[in-house]
PDB file of C-alpha atoms in Angstrom:
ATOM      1  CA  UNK D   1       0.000   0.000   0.000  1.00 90.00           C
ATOM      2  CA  UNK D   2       1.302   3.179  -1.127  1.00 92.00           C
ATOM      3  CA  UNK D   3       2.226   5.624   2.400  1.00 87.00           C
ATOM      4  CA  UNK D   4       0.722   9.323   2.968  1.00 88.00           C
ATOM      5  CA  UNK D   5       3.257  12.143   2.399  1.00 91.00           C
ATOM      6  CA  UNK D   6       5.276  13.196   5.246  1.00 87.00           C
ATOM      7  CA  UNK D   7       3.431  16.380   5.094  1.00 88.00           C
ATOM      8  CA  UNK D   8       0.357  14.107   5.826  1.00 88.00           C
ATOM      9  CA  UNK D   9       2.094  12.235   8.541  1.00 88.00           C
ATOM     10  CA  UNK D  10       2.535  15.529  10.533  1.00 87.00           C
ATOM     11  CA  UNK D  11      -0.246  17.916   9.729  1.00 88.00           C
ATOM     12  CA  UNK D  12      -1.459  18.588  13.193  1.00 85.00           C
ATOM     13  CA  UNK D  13      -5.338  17.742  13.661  1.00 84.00           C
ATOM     14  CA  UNK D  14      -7.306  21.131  14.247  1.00 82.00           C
ATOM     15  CA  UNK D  15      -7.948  21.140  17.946  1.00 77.00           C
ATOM     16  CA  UNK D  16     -10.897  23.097  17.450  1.00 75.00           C
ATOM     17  CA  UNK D  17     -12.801  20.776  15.485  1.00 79.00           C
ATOM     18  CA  UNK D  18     -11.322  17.744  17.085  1.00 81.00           C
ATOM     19  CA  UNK D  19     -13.436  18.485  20.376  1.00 83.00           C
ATOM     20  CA  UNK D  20     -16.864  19.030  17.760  1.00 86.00           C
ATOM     21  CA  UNK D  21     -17.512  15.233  17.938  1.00 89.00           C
ATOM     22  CA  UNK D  22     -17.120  14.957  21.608  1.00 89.00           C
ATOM     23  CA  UNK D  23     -19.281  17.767  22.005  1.00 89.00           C
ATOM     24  CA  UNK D  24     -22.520  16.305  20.201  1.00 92.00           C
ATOM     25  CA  UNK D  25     -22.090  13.151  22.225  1.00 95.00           C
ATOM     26  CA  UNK D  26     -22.737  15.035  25.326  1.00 93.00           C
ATOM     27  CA  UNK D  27     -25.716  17.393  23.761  1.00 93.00           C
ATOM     28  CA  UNK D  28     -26.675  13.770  23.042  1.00 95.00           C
ATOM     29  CA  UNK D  29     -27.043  12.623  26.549  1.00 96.00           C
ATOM     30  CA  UNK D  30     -29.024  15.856  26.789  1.00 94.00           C
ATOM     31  CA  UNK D  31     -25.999  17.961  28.399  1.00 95.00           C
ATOM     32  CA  UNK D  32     -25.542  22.283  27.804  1.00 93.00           C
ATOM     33  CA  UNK D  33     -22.290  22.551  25.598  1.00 89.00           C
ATOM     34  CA  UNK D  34     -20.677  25.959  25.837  1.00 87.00           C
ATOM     35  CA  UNK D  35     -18.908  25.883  22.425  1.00 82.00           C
ATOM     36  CA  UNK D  36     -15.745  27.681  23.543  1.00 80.00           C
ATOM     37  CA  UNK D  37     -13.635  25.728  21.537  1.00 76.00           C
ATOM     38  CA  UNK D  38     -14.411  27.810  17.994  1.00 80.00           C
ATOM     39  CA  UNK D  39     -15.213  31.250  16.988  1.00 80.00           C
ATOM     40  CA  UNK D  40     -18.426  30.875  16.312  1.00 81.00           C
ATOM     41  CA  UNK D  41     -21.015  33.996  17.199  1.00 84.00           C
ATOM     42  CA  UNK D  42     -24.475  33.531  18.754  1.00 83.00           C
ATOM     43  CA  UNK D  43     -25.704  36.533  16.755  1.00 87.00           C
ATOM     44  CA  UNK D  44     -28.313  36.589  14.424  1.00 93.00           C
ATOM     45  CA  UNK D  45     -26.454  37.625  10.789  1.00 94.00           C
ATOM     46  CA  UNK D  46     -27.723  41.261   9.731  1.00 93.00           C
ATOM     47  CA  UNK D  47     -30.941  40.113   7.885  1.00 95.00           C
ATOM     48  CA  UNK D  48     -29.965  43.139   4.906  1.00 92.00           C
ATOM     49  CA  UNK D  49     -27.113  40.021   4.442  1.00 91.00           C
ATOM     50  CA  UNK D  50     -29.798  37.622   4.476  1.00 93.00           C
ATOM     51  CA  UNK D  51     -32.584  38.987   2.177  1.00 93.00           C
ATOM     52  CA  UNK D  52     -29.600  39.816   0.305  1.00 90.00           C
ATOM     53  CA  UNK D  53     -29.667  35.785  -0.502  1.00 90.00           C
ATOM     54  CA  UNK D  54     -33.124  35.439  -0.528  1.00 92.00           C
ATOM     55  CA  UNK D  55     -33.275  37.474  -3.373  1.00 92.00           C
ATOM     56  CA  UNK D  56     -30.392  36.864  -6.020  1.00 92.00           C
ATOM     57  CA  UNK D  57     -31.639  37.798  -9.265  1.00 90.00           C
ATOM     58  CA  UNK D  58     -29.462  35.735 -11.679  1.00 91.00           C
ATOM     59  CA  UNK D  59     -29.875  32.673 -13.864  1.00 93.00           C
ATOM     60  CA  UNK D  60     -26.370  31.495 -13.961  1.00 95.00           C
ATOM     61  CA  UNK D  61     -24.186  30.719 -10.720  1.00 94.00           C
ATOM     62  CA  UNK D  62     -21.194  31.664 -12.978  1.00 95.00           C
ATOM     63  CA  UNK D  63     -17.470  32.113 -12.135  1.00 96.00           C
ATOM     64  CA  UNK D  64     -16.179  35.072 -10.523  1.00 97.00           C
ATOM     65  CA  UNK D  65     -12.983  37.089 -11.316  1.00 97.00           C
ATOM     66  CA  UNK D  66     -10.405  34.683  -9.666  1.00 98.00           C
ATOM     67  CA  UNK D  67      -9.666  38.251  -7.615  1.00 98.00           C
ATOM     68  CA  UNK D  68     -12.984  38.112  -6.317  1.00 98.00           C
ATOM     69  CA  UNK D  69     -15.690  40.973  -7.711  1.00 98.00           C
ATOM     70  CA  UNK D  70     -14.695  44.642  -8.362  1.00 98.00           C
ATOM     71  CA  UNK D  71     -18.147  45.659  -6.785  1.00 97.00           C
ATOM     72  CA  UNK D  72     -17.182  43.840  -3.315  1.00 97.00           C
ATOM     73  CA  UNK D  73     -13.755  45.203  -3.710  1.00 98.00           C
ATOM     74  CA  UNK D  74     -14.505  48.731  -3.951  1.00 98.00           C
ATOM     75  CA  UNK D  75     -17.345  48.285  -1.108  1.00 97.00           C
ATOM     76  CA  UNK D  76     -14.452  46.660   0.833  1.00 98.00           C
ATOM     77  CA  UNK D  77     -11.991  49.619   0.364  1.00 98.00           C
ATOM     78  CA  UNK D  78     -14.627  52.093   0.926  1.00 98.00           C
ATOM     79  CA  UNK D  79     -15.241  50.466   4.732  1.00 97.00           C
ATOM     80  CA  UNK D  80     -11.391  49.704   5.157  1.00 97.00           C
ATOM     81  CA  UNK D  81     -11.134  53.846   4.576  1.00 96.00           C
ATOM     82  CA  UNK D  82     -13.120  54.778   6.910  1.00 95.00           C
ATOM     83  CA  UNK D  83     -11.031  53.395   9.617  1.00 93.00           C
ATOM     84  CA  UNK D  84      -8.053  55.218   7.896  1.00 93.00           C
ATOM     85  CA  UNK D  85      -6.464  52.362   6.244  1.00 95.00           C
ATOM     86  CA  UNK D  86      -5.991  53.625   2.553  1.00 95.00           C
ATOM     87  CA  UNK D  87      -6.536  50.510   0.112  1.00 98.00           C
ATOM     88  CA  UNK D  88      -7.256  50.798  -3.453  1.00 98.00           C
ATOM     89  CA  UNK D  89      -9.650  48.394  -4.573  1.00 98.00           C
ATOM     90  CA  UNK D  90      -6.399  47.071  -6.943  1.00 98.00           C
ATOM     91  CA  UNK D  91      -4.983  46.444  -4.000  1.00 99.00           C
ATOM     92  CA  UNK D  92      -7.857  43.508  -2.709  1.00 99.00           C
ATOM     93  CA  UNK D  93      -7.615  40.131  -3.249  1.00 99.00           C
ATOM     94  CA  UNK D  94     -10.956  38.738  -2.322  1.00 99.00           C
ATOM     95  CA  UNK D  95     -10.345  35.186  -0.726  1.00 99.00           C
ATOM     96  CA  UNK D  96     -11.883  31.551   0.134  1.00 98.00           C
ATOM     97  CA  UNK D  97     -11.937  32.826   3.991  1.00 97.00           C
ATOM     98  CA  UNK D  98      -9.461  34.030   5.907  1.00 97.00           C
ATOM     99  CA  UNK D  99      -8.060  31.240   6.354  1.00 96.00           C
ATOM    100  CA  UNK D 100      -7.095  31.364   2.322  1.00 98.00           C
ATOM    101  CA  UNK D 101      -5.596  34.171   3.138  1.00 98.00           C
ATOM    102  CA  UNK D 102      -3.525  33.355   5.398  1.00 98.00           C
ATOM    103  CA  UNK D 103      -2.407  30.404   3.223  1.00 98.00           C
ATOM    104  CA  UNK D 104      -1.784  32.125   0.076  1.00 98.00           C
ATOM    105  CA  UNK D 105       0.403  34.914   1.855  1.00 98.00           C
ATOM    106  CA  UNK D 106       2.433  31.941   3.354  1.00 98.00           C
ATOM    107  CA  UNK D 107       2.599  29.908  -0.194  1.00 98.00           C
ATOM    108  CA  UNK D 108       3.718  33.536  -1.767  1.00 98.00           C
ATOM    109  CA  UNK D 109       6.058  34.589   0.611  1.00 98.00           C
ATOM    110  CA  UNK D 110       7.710  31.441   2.310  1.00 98.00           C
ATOM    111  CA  UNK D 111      10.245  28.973   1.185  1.00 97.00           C
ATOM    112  CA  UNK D 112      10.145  25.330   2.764  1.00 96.00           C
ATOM    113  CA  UNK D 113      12.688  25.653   6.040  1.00 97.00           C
ATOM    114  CA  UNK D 114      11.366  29.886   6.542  1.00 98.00           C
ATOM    115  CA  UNK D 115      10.923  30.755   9.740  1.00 98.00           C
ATOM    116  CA  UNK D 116       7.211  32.765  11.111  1.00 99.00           C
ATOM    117  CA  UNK D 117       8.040  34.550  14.349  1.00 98.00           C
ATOM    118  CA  UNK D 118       4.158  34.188  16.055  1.00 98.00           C
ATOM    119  CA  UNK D 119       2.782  35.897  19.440  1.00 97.00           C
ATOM    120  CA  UNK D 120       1.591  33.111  21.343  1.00 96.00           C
ATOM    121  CA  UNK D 121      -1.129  32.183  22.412  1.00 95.00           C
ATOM    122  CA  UNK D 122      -2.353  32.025  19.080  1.00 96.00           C
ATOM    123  CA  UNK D 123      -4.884  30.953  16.644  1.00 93.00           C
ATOM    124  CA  UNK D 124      -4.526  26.724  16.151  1.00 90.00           C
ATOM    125  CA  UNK D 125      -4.884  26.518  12.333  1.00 93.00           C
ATOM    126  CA  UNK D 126      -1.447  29.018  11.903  1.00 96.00           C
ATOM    127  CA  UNK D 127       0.467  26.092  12.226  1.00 95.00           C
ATOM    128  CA  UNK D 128      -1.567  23.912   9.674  1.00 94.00           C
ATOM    129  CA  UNK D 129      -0.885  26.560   7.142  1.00 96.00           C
ATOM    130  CA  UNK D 130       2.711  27.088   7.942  1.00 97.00           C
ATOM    131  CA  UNK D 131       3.042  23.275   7.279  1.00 95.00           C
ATOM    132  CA  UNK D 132       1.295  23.366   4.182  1.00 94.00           C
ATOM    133  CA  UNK D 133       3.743  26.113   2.636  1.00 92.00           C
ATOM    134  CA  UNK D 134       6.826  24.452   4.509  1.00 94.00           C
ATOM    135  CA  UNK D 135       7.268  26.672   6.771  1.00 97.00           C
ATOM    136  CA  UNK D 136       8.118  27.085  10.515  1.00 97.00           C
ATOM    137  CA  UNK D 137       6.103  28.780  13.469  1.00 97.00           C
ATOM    138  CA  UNK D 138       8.062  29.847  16.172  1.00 98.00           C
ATOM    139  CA  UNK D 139       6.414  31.038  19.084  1.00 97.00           C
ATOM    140  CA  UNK D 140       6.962  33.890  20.723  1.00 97.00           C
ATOM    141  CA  UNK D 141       5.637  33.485  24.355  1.00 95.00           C
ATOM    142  CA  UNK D 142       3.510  35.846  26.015  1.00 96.00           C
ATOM    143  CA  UNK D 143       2.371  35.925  29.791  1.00 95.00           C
ATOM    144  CA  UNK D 144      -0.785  36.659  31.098  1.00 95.00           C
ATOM    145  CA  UNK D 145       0.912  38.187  33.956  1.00 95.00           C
ATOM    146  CA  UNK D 146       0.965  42.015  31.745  1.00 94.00           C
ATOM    147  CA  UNK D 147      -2.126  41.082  29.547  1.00 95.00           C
ATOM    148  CA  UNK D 148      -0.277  39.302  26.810  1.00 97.00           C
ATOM    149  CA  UNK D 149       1.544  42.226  26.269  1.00 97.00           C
ATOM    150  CA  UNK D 150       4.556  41.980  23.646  1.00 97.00           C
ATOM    151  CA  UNK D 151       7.991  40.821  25.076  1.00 94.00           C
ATOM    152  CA  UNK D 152      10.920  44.160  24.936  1.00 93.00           C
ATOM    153  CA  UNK D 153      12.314  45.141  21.416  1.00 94.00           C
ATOM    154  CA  UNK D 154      15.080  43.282  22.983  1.00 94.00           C
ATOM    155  CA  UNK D 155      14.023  40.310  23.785  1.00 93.00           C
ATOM    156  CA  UNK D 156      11.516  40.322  20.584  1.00 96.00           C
ATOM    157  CA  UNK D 157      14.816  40.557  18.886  1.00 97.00           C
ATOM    158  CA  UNK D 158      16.639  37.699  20.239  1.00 96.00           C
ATOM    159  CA  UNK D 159      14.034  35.003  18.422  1.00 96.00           C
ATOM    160  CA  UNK D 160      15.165  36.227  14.649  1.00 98.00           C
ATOM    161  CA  UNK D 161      17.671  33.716  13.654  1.00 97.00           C
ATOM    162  CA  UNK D 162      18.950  33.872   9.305  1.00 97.00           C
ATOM    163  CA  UNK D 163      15.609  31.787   9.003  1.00 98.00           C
ATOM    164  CA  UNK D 164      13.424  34.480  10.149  1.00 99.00           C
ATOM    165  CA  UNK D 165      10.885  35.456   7.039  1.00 99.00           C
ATOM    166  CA  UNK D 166       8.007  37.117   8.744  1.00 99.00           C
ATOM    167  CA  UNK D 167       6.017  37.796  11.674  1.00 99.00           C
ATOM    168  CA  UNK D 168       2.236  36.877  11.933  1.00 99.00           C
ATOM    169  CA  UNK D 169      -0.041  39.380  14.457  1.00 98.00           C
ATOM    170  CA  UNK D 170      -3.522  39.244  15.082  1.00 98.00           C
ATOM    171  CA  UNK D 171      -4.836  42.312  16.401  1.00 98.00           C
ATOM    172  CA  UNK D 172      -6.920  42.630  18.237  1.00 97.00           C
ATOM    173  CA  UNK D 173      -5.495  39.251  19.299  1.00 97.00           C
ATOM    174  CA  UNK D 174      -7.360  35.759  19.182  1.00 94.00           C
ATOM    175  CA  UNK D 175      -7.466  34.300  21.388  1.00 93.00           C
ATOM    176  CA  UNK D 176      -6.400  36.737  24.231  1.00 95.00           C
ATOM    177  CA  UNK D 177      -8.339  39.967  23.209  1.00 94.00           C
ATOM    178  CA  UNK D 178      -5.298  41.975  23.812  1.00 96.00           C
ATOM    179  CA  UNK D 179      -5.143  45.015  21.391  1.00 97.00           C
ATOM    180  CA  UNK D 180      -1.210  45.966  20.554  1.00 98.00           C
ATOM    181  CA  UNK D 181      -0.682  49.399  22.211  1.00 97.00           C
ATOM    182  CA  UNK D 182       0.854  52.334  19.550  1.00 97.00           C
ATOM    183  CA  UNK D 183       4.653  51.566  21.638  1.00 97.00           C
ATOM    184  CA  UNK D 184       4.275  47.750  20.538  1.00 98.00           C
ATOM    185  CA  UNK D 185       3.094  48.534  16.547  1.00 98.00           C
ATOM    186  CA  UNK D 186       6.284  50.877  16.801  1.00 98.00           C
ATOM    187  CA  UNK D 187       8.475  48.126  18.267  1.00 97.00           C
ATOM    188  CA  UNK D 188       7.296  45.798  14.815  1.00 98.00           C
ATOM    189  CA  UNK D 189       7.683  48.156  12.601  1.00 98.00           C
ATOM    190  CA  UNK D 190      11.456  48.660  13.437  1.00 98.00           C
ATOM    191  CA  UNK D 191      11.962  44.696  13.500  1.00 98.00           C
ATOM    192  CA  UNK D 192      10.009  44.704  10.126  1.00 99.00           C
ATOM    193  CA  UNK D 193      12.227  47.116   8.606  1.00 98.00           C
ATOM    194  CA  UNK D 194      15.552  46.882  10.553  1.00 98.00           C
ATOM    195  CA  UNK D 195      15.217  42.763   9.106  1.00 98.00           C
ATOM    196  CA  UNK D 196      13.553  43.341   5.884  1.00 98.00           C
ATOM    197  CA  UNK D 197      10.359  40.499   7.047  1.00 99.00           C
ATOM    198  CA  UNK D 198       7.070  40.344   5.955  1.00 99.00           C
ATOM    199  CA  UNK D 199       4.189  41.377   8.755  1.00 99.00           C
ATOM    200  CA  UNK D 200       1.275  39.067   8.012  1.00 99.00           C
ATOM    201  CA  UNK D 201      -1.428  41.035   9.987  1.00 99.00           C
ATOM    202  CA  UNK D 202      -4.803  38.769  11.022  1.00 99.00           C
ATOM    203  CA  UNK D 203      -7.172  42.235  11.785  1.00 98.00           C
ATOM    204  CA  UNK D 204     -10.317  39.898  11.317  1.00 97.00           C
ATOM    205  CA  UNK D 205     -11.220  41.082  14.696  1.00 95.00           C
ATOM    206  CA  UNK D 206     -10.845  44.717  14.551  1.00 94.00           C
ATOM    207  CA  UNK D 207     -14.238  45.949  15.439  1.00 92.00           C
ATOM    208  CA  UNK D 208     -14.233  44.181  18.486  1.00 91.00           C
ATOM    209  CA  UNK D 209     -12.682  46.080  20.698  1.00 92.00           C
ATOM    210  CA  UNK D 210     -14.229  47.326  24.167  1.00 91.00           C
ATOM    211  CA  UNK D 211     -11.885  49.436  25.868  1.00 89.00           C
ATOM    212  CA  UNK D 212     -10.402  52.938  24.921  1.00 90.00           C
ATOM    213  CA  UNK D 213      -7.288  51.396  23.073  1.00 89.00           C
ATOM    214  CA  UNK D 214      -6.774  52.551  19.720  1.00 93.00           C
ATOM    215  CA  UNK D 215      -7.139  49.733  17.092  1.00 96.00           C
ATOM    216  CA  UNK D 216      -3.803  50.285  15.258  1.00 97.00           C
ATOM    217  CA  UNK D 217      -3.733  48.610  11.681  1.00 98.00           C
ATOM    218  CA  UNK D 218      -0.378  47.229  10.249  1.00 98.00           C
ATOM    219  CA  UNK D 219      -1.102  49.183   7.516  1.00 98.00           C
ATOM    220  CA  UNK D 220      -1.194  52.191   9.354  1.00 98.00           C
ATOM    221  CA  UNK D 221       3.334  51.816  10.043  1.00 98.00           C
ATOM    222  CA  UNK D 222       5.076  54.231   7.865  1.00 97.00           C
ATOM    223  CA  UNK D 223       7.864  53.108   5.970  1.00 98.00           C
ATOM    224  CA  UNK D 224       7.222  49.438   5.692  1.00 99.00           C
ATOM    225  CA  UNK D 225       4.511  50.083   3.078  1.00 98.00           C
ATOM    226  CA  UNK D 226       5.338  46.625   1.118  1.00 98.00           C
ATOM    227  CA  UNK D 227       5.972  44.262   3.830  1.00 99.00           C
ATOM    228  CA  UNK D 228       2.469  44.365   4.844  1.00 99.00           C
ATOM    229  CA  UNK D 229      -0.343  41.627   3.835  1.00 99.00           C
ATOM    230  CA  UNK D 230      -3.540  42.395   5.534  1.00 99.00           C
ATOM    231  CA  UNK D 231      -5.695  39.622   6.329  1.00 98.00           C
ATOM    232  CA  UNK D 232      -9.335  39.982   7.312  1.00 98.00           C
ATOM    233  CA  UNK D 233     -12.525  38.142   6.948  1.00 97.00           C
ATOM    234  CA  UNK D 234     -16.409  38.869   7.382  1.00 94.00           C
ATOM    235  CA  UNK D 235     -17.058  35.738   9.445  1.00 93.00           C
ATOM    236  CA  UNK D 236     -16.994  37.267  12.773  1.00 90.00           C
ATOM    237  CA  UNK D 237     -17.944  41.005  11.534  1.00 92.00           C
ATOM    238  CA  UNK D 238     -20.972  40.093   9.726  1.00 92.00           C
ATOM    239  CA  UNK D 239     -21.794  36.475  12.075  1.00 91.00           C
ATOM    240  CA  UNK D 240     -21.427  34.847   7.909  1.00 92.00           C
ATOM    241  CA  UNK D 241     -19.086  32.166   9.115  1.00 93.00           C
ATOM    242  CA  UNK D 242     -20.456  29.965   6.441  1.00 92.00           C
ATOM    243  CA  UNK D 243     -20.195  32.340   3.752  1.00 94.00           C
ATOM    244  CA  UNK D 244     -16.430  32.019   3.140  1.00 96.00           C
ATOM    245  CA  UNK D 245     -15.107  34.972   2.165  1.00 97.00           C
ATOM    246  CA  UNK D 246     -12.249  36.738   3.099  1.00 98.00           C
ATOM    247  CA  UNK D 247      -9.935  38.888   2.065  1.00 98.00           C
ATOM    248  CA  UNK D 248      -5.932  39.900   1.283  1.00 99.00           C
ATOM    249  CA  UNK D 249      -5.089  43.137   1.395  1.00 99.00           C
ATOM    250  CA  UNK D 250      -1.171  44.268  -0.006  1.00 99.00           C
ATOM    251  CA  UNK D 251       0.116  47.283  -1.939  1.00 98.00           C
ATOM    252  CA  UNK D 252       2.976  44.850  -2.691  1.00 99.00           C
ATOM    253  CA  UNK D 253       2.599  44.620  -6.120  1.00 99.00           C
ATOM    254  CA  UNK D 254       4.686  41.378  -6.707  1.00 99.00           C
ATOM    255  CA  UNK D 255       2.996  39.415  -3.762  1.00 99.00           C
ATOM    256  CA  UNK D 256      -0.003  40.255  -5.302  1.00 99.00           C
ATOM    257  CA  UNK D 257       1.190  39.006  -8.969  1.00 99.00           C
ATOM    258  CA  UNK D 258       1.736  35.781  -6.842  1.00 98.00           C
ATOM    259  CA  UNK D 259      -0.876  35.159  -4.577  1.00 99.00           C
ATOM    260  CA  UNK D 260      -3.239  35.851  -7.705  1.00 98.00           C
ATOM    261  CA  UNK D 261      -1.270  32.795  -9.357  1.00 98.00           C
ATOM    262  CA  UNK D 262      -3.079  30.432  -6.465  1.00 98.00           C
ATOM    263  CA  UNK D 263      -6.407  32.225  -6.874  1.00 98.00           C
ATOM    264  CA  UNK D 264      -6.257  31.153 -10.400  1.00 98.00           C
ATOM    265  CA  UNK D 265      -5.264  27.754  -9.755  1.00 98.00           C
ATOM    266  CA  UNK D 266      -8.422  27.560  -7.034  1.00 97.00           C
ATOM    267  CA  UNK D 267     -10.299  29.379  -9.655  1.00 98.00           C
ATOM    268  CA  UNK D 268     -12.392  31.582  -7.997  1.00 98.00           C
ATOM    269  CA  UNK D 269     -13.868  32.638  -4.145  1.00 98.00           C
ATOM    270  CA  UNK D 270     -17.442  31.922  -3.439  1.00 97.00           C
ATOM    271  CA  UNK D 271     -19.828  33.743  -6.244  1.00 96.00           C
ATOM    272  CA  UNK D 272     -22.893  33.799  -3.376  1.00 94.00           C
ATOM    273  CA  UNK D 273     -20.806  35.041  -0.852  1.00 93.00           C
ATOM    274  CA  UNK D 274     -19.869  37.878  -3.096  1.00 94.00           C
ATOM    275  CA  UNK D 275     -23.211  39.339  -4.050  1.00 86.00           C
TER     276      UNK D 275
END
């Protein structure tokens, strides 16, 4: 019998959907489940969204642009500049999910051995998609002790190593909540620059923040224009888990010459998702 791929052999199961069968055993035996283990709101989705699919006027479910639709694209900069983050809609690749994101950014970026310098704790599924591309999370510990505050520049510095490609933030972070503070955004952007690295920044959770701190985008850091790649995703905004679409957001015009050479490969994002 022929064997898996090694890649196989040590994809990591998703913990968060590992626990899903375990779970309906116990609503089985009639117990409350408190479904902590996955991002999934308990708000109703914003019926405009729904009557939005109740009402598609079209007789073909055709194939979208592979970069997703320009009509979603320039609603998508429109709402991205009102929170001062100037995107053209040129500069929006309109993904499968986030979570496409996130893995076309790694497949465009990274080289098999790279290394991903990642906040920890941290979203599960990072480290599926680093495996997929080849490449290599290394945490970067952080303490509940100061709110899962960044480590110093110094000691920030000490885990780049002649591997080092990128660092991946989510801010506001999943799953601690903690929003970076301006001091912290300032500390990346001189690592960013001072190393040359890509900042792969997860702001799916940007409107949920619910103290006085300043959501600070990565796109928002002056002089390390084209080292950003946005990632974001209307799951959690919009309660449309199911909907699948995301976004990738880069005025680096090569990465987005090669990240649009996957899109094409997966065709296109979801047409319904789009309307």
């Amino acid at each position: 019998m022929p064997m898996p791929s090694h890649r196989g052999w040590i994809m990591p199961e998703s913990p968060i959907r590992k626990l899903v069968p375990l779970a309906r055993q116990a609503e089985a035996r009639g117990l409350k489940i408190y479904h902590l283990n996955i991002g999934q709101p308990d708000i109703k989705t914003p019926q405009v969204g729904l009557d939005a699919l109740k009402h598609i006027d079209r007789s073909i479910l055709e194939y979208t642009q592979s970069e997703g639709l320009l009509s979603l694209r320039q609603k998508l900069a429109a709402y991205y500049n009102r929170f001062g983050i100037e995107v053209d809609p040129s500069e929006i690749i309109v993904t499968t999910g986030g979570s496409e994101a996130v893995l076309f950014a790694f497949m465009a970026c990274l080289d098999p051995g790279d290394e991903i310098i990642v906040p920890e704790p941290a979203y599960a599924n990072y480290t599926a998609f680093a495996i997929s591309g080849g490449a290599i999370i290394r945490p970067l510990l952080c303490s509940i002790d100061n709110d899962f505050a960044l480590p110093s520049f110094d000691e920030f510095e000490k885990m780049i190593t002649k591997r080092t490609r990128a660092i991946l933030l989510c801010n506001p972070n999943n799953p601690t909540g903690h929003i970076y503070t301006a001091e912290e955004m300032e500390h990346i952007r001189q690592l960013v620059k001072k190393y040359d690295l890509y900042l792969f920044s997860d702001e799916v959770y940007r409107e949920f923040c619910y103290s006085d701190m300043p959501h600070i985008s990565a796109m928002q850091l002056e002089g390390i224009e084209d080292n950003v790649i946005l990632i974001d995703s209307v799951s959690k905004r919009y309660s449309e888990c199911g909907i699948r679409i995301g976004a990738l957001i880069t005025k680096n015009k090569q990465v987005r010459k090669d990240v649009m050479k996957f899109c094409q490969a997966r065709l296109c994002p979801p047409l319904i998702g789009q309307i």
